[in-house]
Backbone as JSON, one array per atom type, in Angstrom:
{
  "sequence": "GKKGVADEYSISKVFKRQELANVAWSCAVVGRYPEELMKILYTGIVGTANDPNRMKQIFHDDGLQQSSIMTLYYVQLAADIEASKLQLALPPGFPNGWGESEGHVRGNGDDLIEMSSSMLTLTISKLQRDVSNTFTEIGFENVLEHVIDTNEIKDEYGFQLPQTPQEFLSIDIANIGQKVGVEVDGPGHFVRLIDDTRKPSNKVTLNGMFADKGENRVNGPTLLKHRLLTHLGWNIIHLPYWEYQSLGGVREKEKKYCKSLL",
  "N": [[17.25, 66.73, 22.39], [20.0, 64.5, 23.19], [20.41, 63.95, 26.52], [19.15, 66.23, 27.24], [20.36, 68.36, 25.8], [20.0, 70.56, 23.0], [20.12, 69.33, 19.78], [20.79, 68.85, 16.26], [18.71, 67.44, 15.16], [16.61, 67.39, 17.13], [16.06, 70.07, 17.01], [15.09, 70.27, 14.32], [12.81, 69.19, 14.45], [11.03, 71.12, 15.25], [11.63, 73.74, 14.15], [12.14, 75.47, 11.01], [15.02, 76.14, 8.96], [14.97, 78.58, 7.96], [13.31, 80.0, 9.55], [14.86, 79.79, 12.05], [16.94, 81.54, 11.16], [15.64, 83.94, 11.04], [15.11, 84.6, 13.76], [17.62, 84.82, 14.5], [18.53, 86.99, 13.21], [16.89, 88.87, 14.26], [17.88, 89.01, 16.89], [20.5, 90.06, 16.56], [19.58, 92.61, 15.47], [18.47, 93.79, 17.83], [20.56, 93.85, 19.39], [21.06, 91.87, 21.31], [22.28, 88.85, 22.64], [21.49, 86.08, 23.78], [23.2, 83.49, 25.33], [22.65, 80.59, 25.42], [20.41, 80.53, 23.52], [21.63, 81.51, 21.12], [23.38, 79.51, 20.68], [21.7, 77.4, 20.14], [20.59, 78.41, 17.75], [22.61, 78.64, 16.07], [23.44, 75.9, 15.9], [21.18, 74.85, 14.88], [21.02, 76.0, 12.1], [23.6, 75.73, 10.83], [24.67, 73.55, 11.9], [26.91, 71.11, 13.7], [29.06, 69.66, 12.48], [30.13, 70.62, 10.21], [28.81, 69.99, 7.66], [27.13, 70.41, 5.05], [25.33, 68.79, 3.52], [24.38, 66.74, 5.11], [22.83, 68.41, 6.96], [20.9, 69.24, 5.14], [19.47, 66.72, 4.73], [18.74, 66.28, 7.43], [16.92, 68.55, 8.07], [15.22, 68.38, 5.86], [15.37, 70.18, 3.49], [16.49, 72.19, 0.84], [18.82, 73.33, 1.28], [20.45, 76.48, 2.4], [18.61, 79.51, 2.02], [19.43, 82.31, -0.06], [18.85, 84.61, 1.4], [18.93, 83.81, 4.02], [21.75, 83.18, 4.05], [23.08, 85.76, 3.74], [21.97, 87.05, 5.99], [23.32, 85.59, 7.97], [25.79, 86.49, 7.62], [25.74, 89.14, 8.7], [24.8, 88.72, 11.02], [27.02, 87.26, 12.21], [29.13, 89.04, 12.19], [28.07, 91.11, 13.87], [27.83, 89.7, 16.27], [30.46, 88.94, 16.57], [31.52, 91.31, 17.27], [29.97, 92.44, 19.23], [29.35, 90.29, 20.99], [31.63, 88.76, 21.59], [32.55, 86.9, 23.51], [30.95, 84.72, 23.08], [32.05, 83.4, 21.22], [31.12, 82.63, 18.64], [30.91, 80.93, 15.44], [30.98, 80.73, 11.9], [30.89, 77.81, 9.64], [34.01, 76.51, 8.17], [34.82, 77.83, 4.89], [32.28, 78.37, 4.38], [30.06, 80.3, 2.43], [30.1, 78.14, 0.58], [28.5, 75.38, -0.78], [26.59, 75.49, 0.95], [24.3, 76.8, 0.27], [20.94, 76.79, -1.52], [20.17, 74.56, -4.08], [20.64, 75.06, -7.49], [17.74, 76.37, -9.37], [16.05, 75.71, -7.58], [12.68, 76.23, -6.13], [12.15, 78.96, -4.42], [11.26, 79.47, -0.99], [8.97, 81.31, 1.36], [10.59, 83.75, 1.99], [10.62, 86.41, 1.84], [10.37, 88.73, 3.49], [12.78, 88.55, 5.08], [14.6, 88.86, 3.16], [14.23, 91.43, 2.32], [14.8, 92.8, 4.68], [17.55, 92.38, 5.15], [18.75, 93.09, 2.84], [18.49, 95.73, 2.97], [20.75, 96.59, 4.26], [22.56, 96.7, 2.35], [22.42, 98.59, -0.26], [22.32, 99.44, -3.37], [21.41, 101.17, -5.26], [20.95, 104.55, -6.55], [19.29, 107.14, -5.6], [17.45, 110.17, -6.79], [17.25, 112.12, -4.8], [19.53, 111.37, -3.33], [21.55, 111.93, -4.96], [21.21, 114.63, -5.18], [21.66, 115.54, -2.51], [24.22, 114.71, -2.39], [25.54, 116.5, -4.14], [25.22, 118.85, -2.97], [26.66, 118.54, -0.63], [29.11, 118.52, -1.78], [29.33, 120.94, -2.77], [29.73, 122.54, -0.47], [32.13, 121.85, 0.07], [32.7, 119.36, 1.17], [34.08, 116.5, 0.31], [33.01, 113.6, -1.57], [31.71, 110.2, -2.21], [29.3, 108.45, -3.99], [27.42, 105.71, -2.81], [29.31, 103.94, -1.54], [30.96, 100.94, -0.94], [31.62, 98.24, 1.35], [33.25, 95.34, 1.47], [33.44, 91.92, 2.48], [36.05, 91.01, 2.63], [37.64, 93.35, 2.94], [36.85, 93.82, 5.47], [37.71, 91.82, 6.83], [40.58, 92.17, 6.5], [41.22, 94.73, 7.11], [40.12, 95.11, 9.71], [40.15, 92.71, 11.25], [38.22, 90.95, 11.75], [36.69, 87.85, 11.81], [35.51, 86.56, 9.07], [33.84, 84.55, 6.54], [35.98, 83.16, 3.84], [34.98, 83.63, 1.13], [34.64, 86.26, -0.98], [32.34, 88.91, -0.45], [30.09, 91.41, -1.17], [29.1, 93.82, 1.4], [28.34, 96.07, 3.1], [27.01, 99.09, 2.56], [27.35, 102.65, 1.92], [25.66, 105.49, 1.72], [26.5, 108.14, 0.98], [29.77, 108.96, 1.08], [32.98, 110.08, 2.71], [35.8, 108.71, 2.22], [38.25, 109.03, 3.09], [38.2, 110.53, 5.58], [36.41, 108.93, 6.8], [33.72, 109.46, 7.16], [30.41, 109.06, 6.88], [27.31, 109.69, 5.2], [23.79, 108.95, 5.52], [21.15, 108.79, 3.52], [18.18, 108.85, 4.56], [15.4, 107.36, 3.47], [11.83, 106.74, 3.23], [11.55, 103.94, 3.57], [13.31, 103.41, 5.77], [12.11, 103.9, 8.09], [9.58, 103.38, 10.6], [6.22, 103.85, 11.17], [4.58, 105.35, 13.77], [1.41, 104.66, 15.18], [0.24, 104.74, 17.56], [-0.08, 106.28, 20.64], [1.85, 106.84, 23.35], [2.16, 108.66, 25.2], [0.03, 110.05, 26.3], [-1.7, 108.55, 28.1], [-5.02, 107.17, 28.11], [-8.19, 106.0, 29.39], [-10.4, 106.06, 27.54], [-11.22, 104.32, 24.81], [-11.34, 104.68, 21.16], [-12.41, 103.71, 17.97], [-11.29, 105.11, 15.88], [-9.24, 106.43, 17.35], [-7.57, 104.26, 17.97], [-6.53, 103.74, 15.64], [-5.35, 105.99, 14.66], [-3.17, 108.17, 13.05], [-0.28, 109.23, 14.58], [1.86, 110.71, 13.69], [4.59, 110.34, 14.04], [7.86, 109.33, 13.26], [9.81, 106.58, 13.42], [13.19, 105.15, 13.44], [13.99, 102.07, 11.76], [14.57, 98.67, 12.6], [16.7, 97.32, 11.0], [17.86, 99.58, 9.94], [18.95, 100.73, 12.36], [20.78, 98.6, 13.04], [22.63, 98.44, 10.92], [23.81, 101.06, 11.28], [24.98, 100.74, 13.68], [26.99, 98.64, 13.18], [28.57, 100.0, 11.26], [29.52, 102.01, 12.71], [30.97, 100.63, 14.62], [32.98, 99.81, 12.96], [34.65, 101.89, 12.75], [33.46, 104.2, 11.47], [31.98, 107.41, 11.11], [28.88, 108.1, 11.29], [26.38, 110.07, 9.67], [23.0, 110.94, 9.82], [20.42, 111.56, 7.6], [17.24, 112.61, 7.52], [14.8, 112.11, 5.15], [12.51, 113.81, 4.93], [13.33, 116.3, 6.19], [15.18, 117.42, 4.38], [13.66, 117.61, 2.03], [11.81, 119.46, 2.97], [13.08, 121.92, 2.63], [12.55, 122.83, 0.3], [13.9, 123.22, -1.99], [15.6, 125.3, -2.16], [18.64, 126.52, -2.73], [20.56, 127.77, -1.11], [19.36, 127.2, 1.53], [19.58, 124.48, 1.68], [22.34, 124.22, 1.58], [23.12, 125.39, 3.96], [21.79, 123.61, 5.65], [23.2, 121.13, 5.33], [25.82, 121.82, 6.08], [25.28, 122.07, 8.72], [25.04, 119.38, 9.57], [27.56, 118.58, 9.54]],
  "CA": [[18.38, 65.99, 22.09], [20.42, 63.73, 24.14], [20.82, 64.62, 27.85], [18.47, 67.65, 27.36], [21.09, 69.35, 25.0], [19.32, 70.56, 21.71], [20.92, 69.0, 18.54], [20.2, 69.27, 14.93], [17.55, 66.52, 14.95], [15.62, 67.9, 18.05], [15.75, 71.46, 16.55], [14.5, 70.16, 13.16], [11.35, 68.87, 14.58], [10.17, 72.19, 15.75], [12.05, 74.85, 13.35], [12.84, 75.47, 9.68], [16.14, 76.75, 9.22], [14.77, 79.92, 7.72], [12.72, 80.51, 11.01], [16.0, 80.14, 12.91], [17.81, 82.56, 10.74], [14.85, 85.05, 11.33], [15.27, 84.8, 15.12], [19.16, 85.26, 14.73], [18.69, 88.37, 12.74], [16.28, 89.63, 15.3], [18.77, 89.24, 18.1], [21.41, 91.18, 16.08], [19.01, 93.87, 15.24], [18.16, 94.42, 19.0], [21.94, 93.68, 20.05], [21.1, 90.92, 22.63], [22.74, 87.61, 22.19], [21.41, 85.11, 24.89], [24.09, 82.38, 24.94], [21.75, 79.4, 24.99], [19.64, 80.78, 22.36], [22.44, 81.61, 20.02], [23.94, 78.04, 20.4], [20.59, 76.67, 19.54], [20.15, 79.0, 16.47], [23.8, 78.16, 15.01], [23.37, 74.51, 15.82], [20.03, 74.55, 13.84], [21.27, 76.53, 11.06], [24.7, 75.24, 10.21], [25.06, 72.3, 12.47], [28.1, 71.1, 14.36], [29.74, 68.76, 11.86], [30.42, 71.35, 9.0], [28.47, 69.04, 6.68], [25.85, 70.98, 4.55], [24.52, 67.77, 2.98], [23.86, 66.16, 6.36], [21.84, 69.42, 7.31], [19.69, 69.17, 4.25], [18.74, 65.7, 5.03], [18.02, 66.54, 8.7], [15.9, 69.62, 7.92], [14.25, 68.09, 4.69], [15.31, 71.28, 2.61], [17.43, 71.97, -0.29], [19.85, 74.17, 1.47], [20.04, 77.72, 2.96], [18.13, 80.42, 1.17], [20.25, 83.38, -0.02], [18.42, 85.58, 2.37], [19.73, 83.4, 5.29], [23.21, 83.11, 4.1], [23.51, 87.2, 3.87], [21.61, 87.23, 7.23], [24.28, 85.02, 8.87], [27.12, 87.46, 7.59], [25.48, 90.21, 9.43], [24.73, 88.22, 12.69], [28.35, 86.9, 12.6], [29.85, 90.26, 12.29], [27.52, 91.72, 15.02], [28.21, 88.86, 17.39], [31.95, 89.05, 16.75], [31.83, 92.68, 17.96], [29.22, 92.69, 20.48], [29.32, 89.06, 21.91], [32.84, 87.85, 21.24], [32.85, 85.94, 24.38], [30.25, 83.46, 22.81], [32.95, 82.66, 20.15], [30.33, 81.99, 17.47], [31.65, 81.01, 14.14], [30.36, 79.88, 10.68], [31.62, 76.62, 9.13], [35.09, 76.83, 7.22], [34.53, 77.67, 3.67], [31.01, 78.94, 4.18], [28.77, 79.6, 2.27], [30.14, 77.25, -0.41], [27.94, 74.1, -0.53], [25.35, 75.47, 1.85], [23.18, 77.38, -0.38], [19.95, 76.09, -2.27], [20.41, 74.08, -5.39], [20.16, 75.97, -8.64], [16.65, 76.01, -9.81], [15.23, 75.47, -6.43], [11.63, 77.38, -5.73], [12.22, 79.61, -2.93], [10.03, 79.69, 0.04], [8.57, 82.57, 1.88], [11.53, 84.37, 2.88], [10.7, 87.75, 1.39], [10.69, 89.64, 4.63], [14.2, 88.48, 5.52], [15.53, 89.29, 2.15], [13.95, 92.93, 2.38], [15.47, 93.39, 5.73], [19.02, 92.2, 5.14], [19.14, 93.86, 1.6], [18.64, 97.21, 3.45], [22.11, 96.9, 4.5], [23.57, 96.84, 1.05], [21.69, 99.27, -0.98], [23.33, 99.9, -4.47], [20.62, 101.98, -6.22], [21.1, 105.76, -6.15], [18.1, 108.04, -5.89], [17.65, 111.49, -7.09], [17.54, 112.71, -3.51], [20.95, 111.01, -2.92], [22.42, 112.84, -5.88], [21.14, 116.13, -4.95], [22.37, 115.61, -1.31], [25.66, 114.53, -2.61], [26.05, 117.65, -4.76], [25.17, 119.91, -1.94], [27.78, 118.37, 0.27], [30.31, 118.87, -2.61], [29.33, 122.49, -2.93], [30.22, 123.12, 0.83], [33.58, 121.39, 0.3], [32.77, 118.05, 1.54], [34.3, 115.54, -0.68], [32.26, 112.42, -1.22], [31.35, 109.39, -3.38], [27.89, 107.82, -3.82], [27.25, 104.27, -2.61], [30.6, 103.29, -1.03], [30.71, 99.5, -0.59], [32.45, 97.56, 2.11], [33.0, 93.91, 1.42], [33.99, 91.06, 3.72], [37.59, 90.89, 2.52], [37.94, 94.51, 3.57], [36.49, 93.84, 6.97], [38.83, 90.96, 7.59], [41.95, 92.56, 6.35], [41.28, 95.88, 7.86], [39.6, 95.03, 11.14], [40.6, 91.4, 11.71], [37.09, 90.09, 12.1], [36.68, 86.54, 11.08], [34.48, 86.27, 8.08], [34.15, 83.59, 5.53], [36.81, 83.51, 2.74], [34.44, 84.0, -0.15], [34.24, 87.8, -0.9], [30.97, 89.3, -0.53], [29.68, 92.89, -0.82], [28.47, 93.51, 2.6], [27.62, 97.15, 3.77], [27.03, 100.21, 1.59], [27.0, 103.89, 2.44], [24.87, 106.4, 0.55], [27.48, 109.25, 0.68], [30.93, 108.63, 2.03], [34.12, 110.85, 2.52], [36.37, 107.68, 2.65], [39.53, 109.52, 3.83], [37.86, 110.98, 6.86], [35.51, 107.97, 7.35], [32.5, 110.05, 7.51], [29.42, 108.74, 5.91], [25.94, 110.25, 5.23], [22.96, 108.06, 5.12], [20.04, 109.54, 3.15], [17.16, 107.91, 4.92], [14.01, 107.41, 2.85], [10.54, 106.26, 3.95], [11.87, 102.6, 4.0], [14.19, 103.33, 6.86], [11.32, 104.21, 9.23], [8.24, 102.81, 10.83], [5.3, 105.15, 11.38], [3.65, 105.13, 15.06], [0.22, 104.96, 15.13], [-0.18, 104.74, 18.88], [0.58, 107.33, 21.45], [2.0, 106.21, 24.68], [2.56, 109.89, 26.04], [-0.95, 110.52, 27.06], [-2.6, 107.34, 28.31], [-6.48, 107.3, 28.1], [-9.08, 104.95, 29.48], [-11.33, 106.08, 26.49], [-10.78, 104.0, 23.43], [-12.24, 104.81, 20.3], [-11.85, 103.03, 16.69], [-10.53, 106.26, 15.23], [-8.16, 106.84, 18.03], [-6.85, 103.31, 17.68], [-5.76, 103.57, 14.22], [-5.03, 107.38, 14.13], [-1.69, 108.34, 12.7], [0.15, 110.14, 15.55], [2.73, 111.6, 13.18], [6.02, 110.06, 14.6], [8.62, 108.19, 12.55], [10.77, 105.77, 14.26], [14.02, 104.39, 12.64], [13.53, 100.66, 11.85], [15.83, 97.9, 13.08], [17.94, 97.11, 9.97], [18.84, 100.84, 9.91], [19.9, 100.66, 13.63], [21.9, 97.62, 13.1], [23.63, 98.95, 10.04], [24.41, 102.16, 11.98], [26.02, 100.0, 14.88], [28.02, 97.87, 12.56], [29.52, 100.93, 10.69], [30.2, 102.76, 13.83], [32.04, 99.66, 15.15], [34.02, 99.73, 11.95], [35.25, 103.3, 12.69], [32.79, 105.12, 10.58], [31.08, 108.54, 11.8], [27.67, 108.04, 10.19], [25.24, 110.98, 9.95], [21.77, 110.42, 9.23], [19.52, 112.79, 6.88], [16.01, 112.11, 7.22], [14.34, 112.65, 3.76], [11.46, 114.95, 4.91], [13.87, 117.33, 6.47], [15.79, 117.94, 3.29], [12.64, 117.98, 1.21], [11.11, 120.66, 3.49], [13.79, 122.99, 2.23], [11.96, 123.42, -0.86], [14.8, 123.15, -3.2], [16.35, 126.47, -2.01], [20.1, 125.92, -2.58], [21.22, 128.31, 0.23], [19.06, 126.49, 2.81], [20.13, 123.05, 1.67], [23.93, 124.14, 1.84], [23.15, 125.54, 5.34], [21.35, 122.44, 6.44], [24.08, 120.18, 5.26], [26.82, 122.21, 6.92], [24.99, 121.92, 10.15], [25.09, 118.01, 9.91], [28.95, 118.04, 9.77]],
  "C": [[18.72, 65.25, 23.28], [20.75, 64.5, 25.46], [20.28, 66.05, 27.83], [19.39, 68.67, 26.55], [20.34, 69.35, 23.56], [20.34, 70.28, 20.65], [20.13, 69.3, 17.32], [18.78, 68.47, 14.81], [16.41, 67.1, 15.75], [15.01, 69.25, 17.43], [14.9, 71.33, 15.2], [13.14, 69.82, 13.28], [10.47, 70.0, 14.94], [10.52, 73.47, 14.7], [12.35, 74.5, 11.89], [13.95, 76.25, 9.82], [16.02, 78.3, 8.78], [14.07, 80.63, 8.81], [13.86, 80.83, 11.89], [16.8, 81.31, 12.47], [17.01, 84.09, 11.04], [15.04, 85.58, 12.83], [16.7, 85.41, 15.3], [19.26, 86.69, 14.2], [17.99, 89.32, 13.72], [17.23, 89.95, 16.62], [19.9, 90.18, 17.7], [20.83, 92.49, 15.87], [18.86, 94.66, 16.68], [19.68, 94.5, 19.84], [21.94, 92.82, 21.27], [21.33, 89.63, 22.05], [22.65, 86.66, 23.44], [22.19, 83.82, 24.56], [23.42, 81.16, 24.52], [21.04, 79.54, 23.68], [20.51, 80.6, 21.12], [23.06, 80.26, 19.7], [23.02, 77.23, 19.67], [20.41, 77.13, 18.02], [21.48, 78.48, 15.47], [23.74, 76.75, 14.82], [22.33, 74.09, 14.69], [20.3, 75.02, 12.49], [22.42, 75.92, 10.16], [25.27, 73.92, 10.91], [26.35, 72.28, 13.25], [29.24, 70.28, 13.7], [30.34, 69.36, 10.51], [30.1, 70.34, 7.88], [27.11, 69.51, 6.18], [24.8, 69.75, 4.09], [23.8, 67.05, 4.1], [22.65, 67.15, 6.97], [20.68, 69.38, 6.41], [19.02, 68.01, 4.54], [18.1, 65.77, 6.34], [16.87, 67.53, 8.71], [14.89, 69.4, 6.61], [14.22, 69.3, 3.74], [16.31, 71.05, 1.69], [18.63, 72.99, -0.04], [19.32, 75.57, 1.92], [19.65, 78.79, 1.85], [19.29, 81.57, 1.08], [20.1, 84.42, 1.01], [19.15, 85.21, 3.74], [21.09, 83.3, 5.34], [23.61, 84.71, 4.36], [23.08, 87.46, 5.25], [22.81, 86.74, 8.3], [25.57, 85.91, 8.72], [26.89, 88.47, 8.58], [25.36, 89.78, 10.99], [26.08, 87.96, 13.17], [29.28, 87.92, 12.96], [29.41, 90.88, 13.54], [27.94, 91.11, 16.2], [29.59, 88.92, 17.59], [32.34, 90.22, 17.58], [31.22, 92.76, 19.31], [28.99, 91.64, 21.48], [30.43, 88.22, 21.59], [32.95, 86.81, 22.15], [32.15, 84.7, 24.0], [31.07, 82.68, 21.76], [32.07, 81.86, 19.02], [31.06, 81.99, 16.18], [30.83, 80.16, 13.07], [31.31, 78.84, 10.25], [32.84, 77.13, 8.22], [34.61, 76.69, 5.76], [32.89, 78.09, 3.45], [30.9, 80.16, 3.31], [28.93, 78.55, 1.15], [29.5, 75.76, -0.12], [26.7, 74.21, 0.52], [24.17, 76.16, 1.32], [22.09, 76.4, -1.25], [20.65, 75.67, -3.54], [19.93, 74.95, -6.53], [18.79, 75.41, -9.27], [15.57, 75.67, -8.78], [13.98, 76.57, -6.29], [11.78, 77.8, -4.4], [11.08, 79.75, -2.22], [9.57, 81.0, 0.31], [9.64, 83.21, 2.63], [11.81, 85.92, 2.56], [11.04, 88.87, 2.4], [12.23, 89.74, 4.96], [15.02, 89.14, 4.32], [15.42, 90.84, 2.13], [14.71, 93.46, 3.44], [16.83, 93.4, 5.7], [19.39, 92.97, 4.03], [19.24, 95.37, 1.92], [19.9, 97.71, 3.89], [23.12, 97.18, 3.46], [22.59, 97.29, 0.02], [22.38, 100.03, -2.23], [22.68, 100.89, -5.43], [20.79, 103.44, -5.64], [19.86, 106.57, -6.54], [18.47, 109.48, -6.24], [17.93, 112.3, -5.97], [18.96, 112.51, -3.08], [21.77, 111.97, -3.61], [22.45, 114.22, -5.55], [21.85, 116.49, -3.64], [23.88, 115.77, -1.48], [26.25, 115.8, -3.3], [26.11, 118.88, -3.96], [26.33, 119.79, -1.11], [29.12, 118.89, -0.51], [30.53, 120.23, -2.73], [29.93, 123.13, -1.77], [31.66, 122.53, 1.19], [33.73, 120.05, 0.99], [32.88, 116.96, 0.6], [33.58, 114.27, -0.44], [32.13, 111.53, -2.55], [30.14, 108.8, -3.0], [28.23, 106.33, -3.74], [28.82, 103.6, -2.43], [30.33, 101.88, -0.39], [31.75, 98.99, 0.18], [32.23, 96.2, 2.02], [33.66, 93.13, 2.49], [35.39, 90.93, 3.66], [38.18, 92.18, 3.28], [37.99, 94.46, 5.06], [37.66, 92.94, 7.61], [40.19, 91.39, 7.45], [42.16, 93.65, 7.15], [41.04, 95.91, 9.38], [39.87, 93.8, 11.76], [39.43, 90.63, 12.16], [37.02, 88.88, 11.27], [35.43, 86.23, 10.34], [34.73, 85.25, 7.16], [35.03, 84.08, 4.47], [36.24, 83.98, 1.6], [34.08, 85.52, -0.07], [32.82, 88.02, -1.13], [30.64, 90.97, -0.08], [28.66, 92.89, 0.35], [27.71, 94.78, 3.19], [27.92, 98.4, 2.61], [26.53, 101.62, 2.35], [26.57, 104.86, 1.55], [26.01, 107.37, 0.07], [28.58, 109.14, 1.64], [32.11, 109.61, 1.57], [35.05, 109.55, 2.96], [37.73, 108.11, 3.37], [39.21, 109.85, 5.25], [36.88, 109.95, 7.51], [34.2, 108.55, 7.85], [31.45, 109.64, 6.47], [27.98, 109.46, 6.25], [24.94, 109.28, 4.78], [21.58, 108.9, 4.83], [18.78, 108.69, 3.43], [15.83, 108.17, 4.4], [13.1, 106.7, 3.7], [10.84, 104.6, 4.46], [12.74, 102.34, 5.2], [13.31, 103.66, 8.19], [10.02, 103.41, 9.39], [7.44, 104.05, 11.38], [4.41, 104.56, 12.6], [2.28, 105.52, 14.67], [-0.53, 104.97, 16.43], [0.46, 105.75, 19.68], [0.67, 107.07, 22.96], [2.26, 107.46, 25.67], [1.45, 110.24, 26.88], [-2.12, 109.36, 27.13], [-4.07, 107.66, 28.62], [-7.25, 106.06, 28.34], [-10.19, 104.92, 28.31], [-10.73, 105.54, 25.37], [-11.68, 103.93, 22.36], [-11.64, 104.14, 19.03], [-10.82, 103.95, 16.09], [-9.32, 106.39, 15.91], [-7.18, 105.49, 17.99], [-5.86, 103.32, 16.62], [-5.46, 105.02, 13.68], [-3.48, 107.49, 13.91], [-1.17, 109.61, 13.51], [1.35, 111.03, 15.01], [4.08, 111.52, 13.62], [6.52, 109.11, 13.73], [9.75, 107.69, 13.58], [11.78, 105.08, 13.36], [13.87, 103.02, 12.86], [14.7, 99.96, 12.33], [16.92, 97.52, 12.21], [18.64, 98.51, 9.92], [19.65, 101.01, 11.21], [21.08, 99.79, 13.65], [22.87, 98.02, 12.14], [24.49, 100.14, 10.64], [25.55, 101.62, 13.08], [27.15, 99.34, 14.19], [28.98, 98.93, 11.93], [30.2, 101.76, 11.8], [31.33, 101.84, 14.47], [33.21, 99.6, 14.2], [34.73, 100.92, 11.72], [34.6, 104.23, 11.83], [32.05, 106.2, 11.48], [29.93, 108.54, 10.87], [26.7, 109.04, 10.78], [23.95, 110.7, 9.13], [20.96, 111.72, 8.77], [18.17, 112.46, 6.49], [15.41, 112.97, 5.83], [13.47, 113.93, 3.9], [12.09, 116.25, 5.32], [14.59, 118.16, 5.36], [14.77, 118.39, 2.34], [11.92, 119.22, 1.6], [11.84, 122.12, 3.09], [13.23, 123.7, 1.03], [12.71, 123.64, -2.16], [15.53, 124.46, -3.18], [17.79, 126.19, -1.72], [20.83, 126.54, -1.26], [20.74, 127.6, 1.68], [19.58, 125.21, 2.84], [21.61, 123.13, 2.04], [24.1, 124.44, 3.36], [22.92, 124.45, 6.25], [22.46, 121.42, 6.57], [25.35, 120.57, 5.97], [26.61, 122.0, 8.4], [24.92, 120.48, 10.72], [26.52, 117.7, 10.23], [29.59, 118.5, 11.07]]
}
């Protein structure tokens, strides 16, 4: 850009807006918001003139994919809370006019769709229902799939999100009065480690390189969702699916286990 400052035109020569949204999402997931990088990302995604048509022309696209729009909601809330000094802001009226035109053939944004949609999961599994019933039996009142929308966040917490109402975060099992939530973490919430850094060895074998070391780690979207809900005043309890399933359906064991989590 002019005088060495990245502007929409210079950014468009290197990146697509979907790629910029991917990077912004990664920053939010790890909770790191380098000031210069965030400025470049926001300039490249939404520009500086609040003109979605101008951005379409500059980037030669048909508007932001729905996955990018949802990603920006999460990034904006995370940045408002964790990096408020940057004063990042989405354009007034966003996302009206910023999305793809109807009938547009979507590009390859499946990974980002999957990552951001994990923040708002509205399907109820058999395991969730079973866990919910167990908590009810031990006296913990709850509802399944409590949804927090952008209006609630603005009205109750004062964070500046766009005016258009949008379902935003869901909690698998929630006691709304106490603001205690239980996340039933299925396989999609974890990554499986295949390496082992605990015992370094100079000897490398093919089987050793790809051996399953039997350790699950919570993935990035799950960590970000936990941080956002915690910032919003919720006490979030995580229930890994294998721990509950290992109880073998024995009701007394299940009730004892759920009591231990509270």
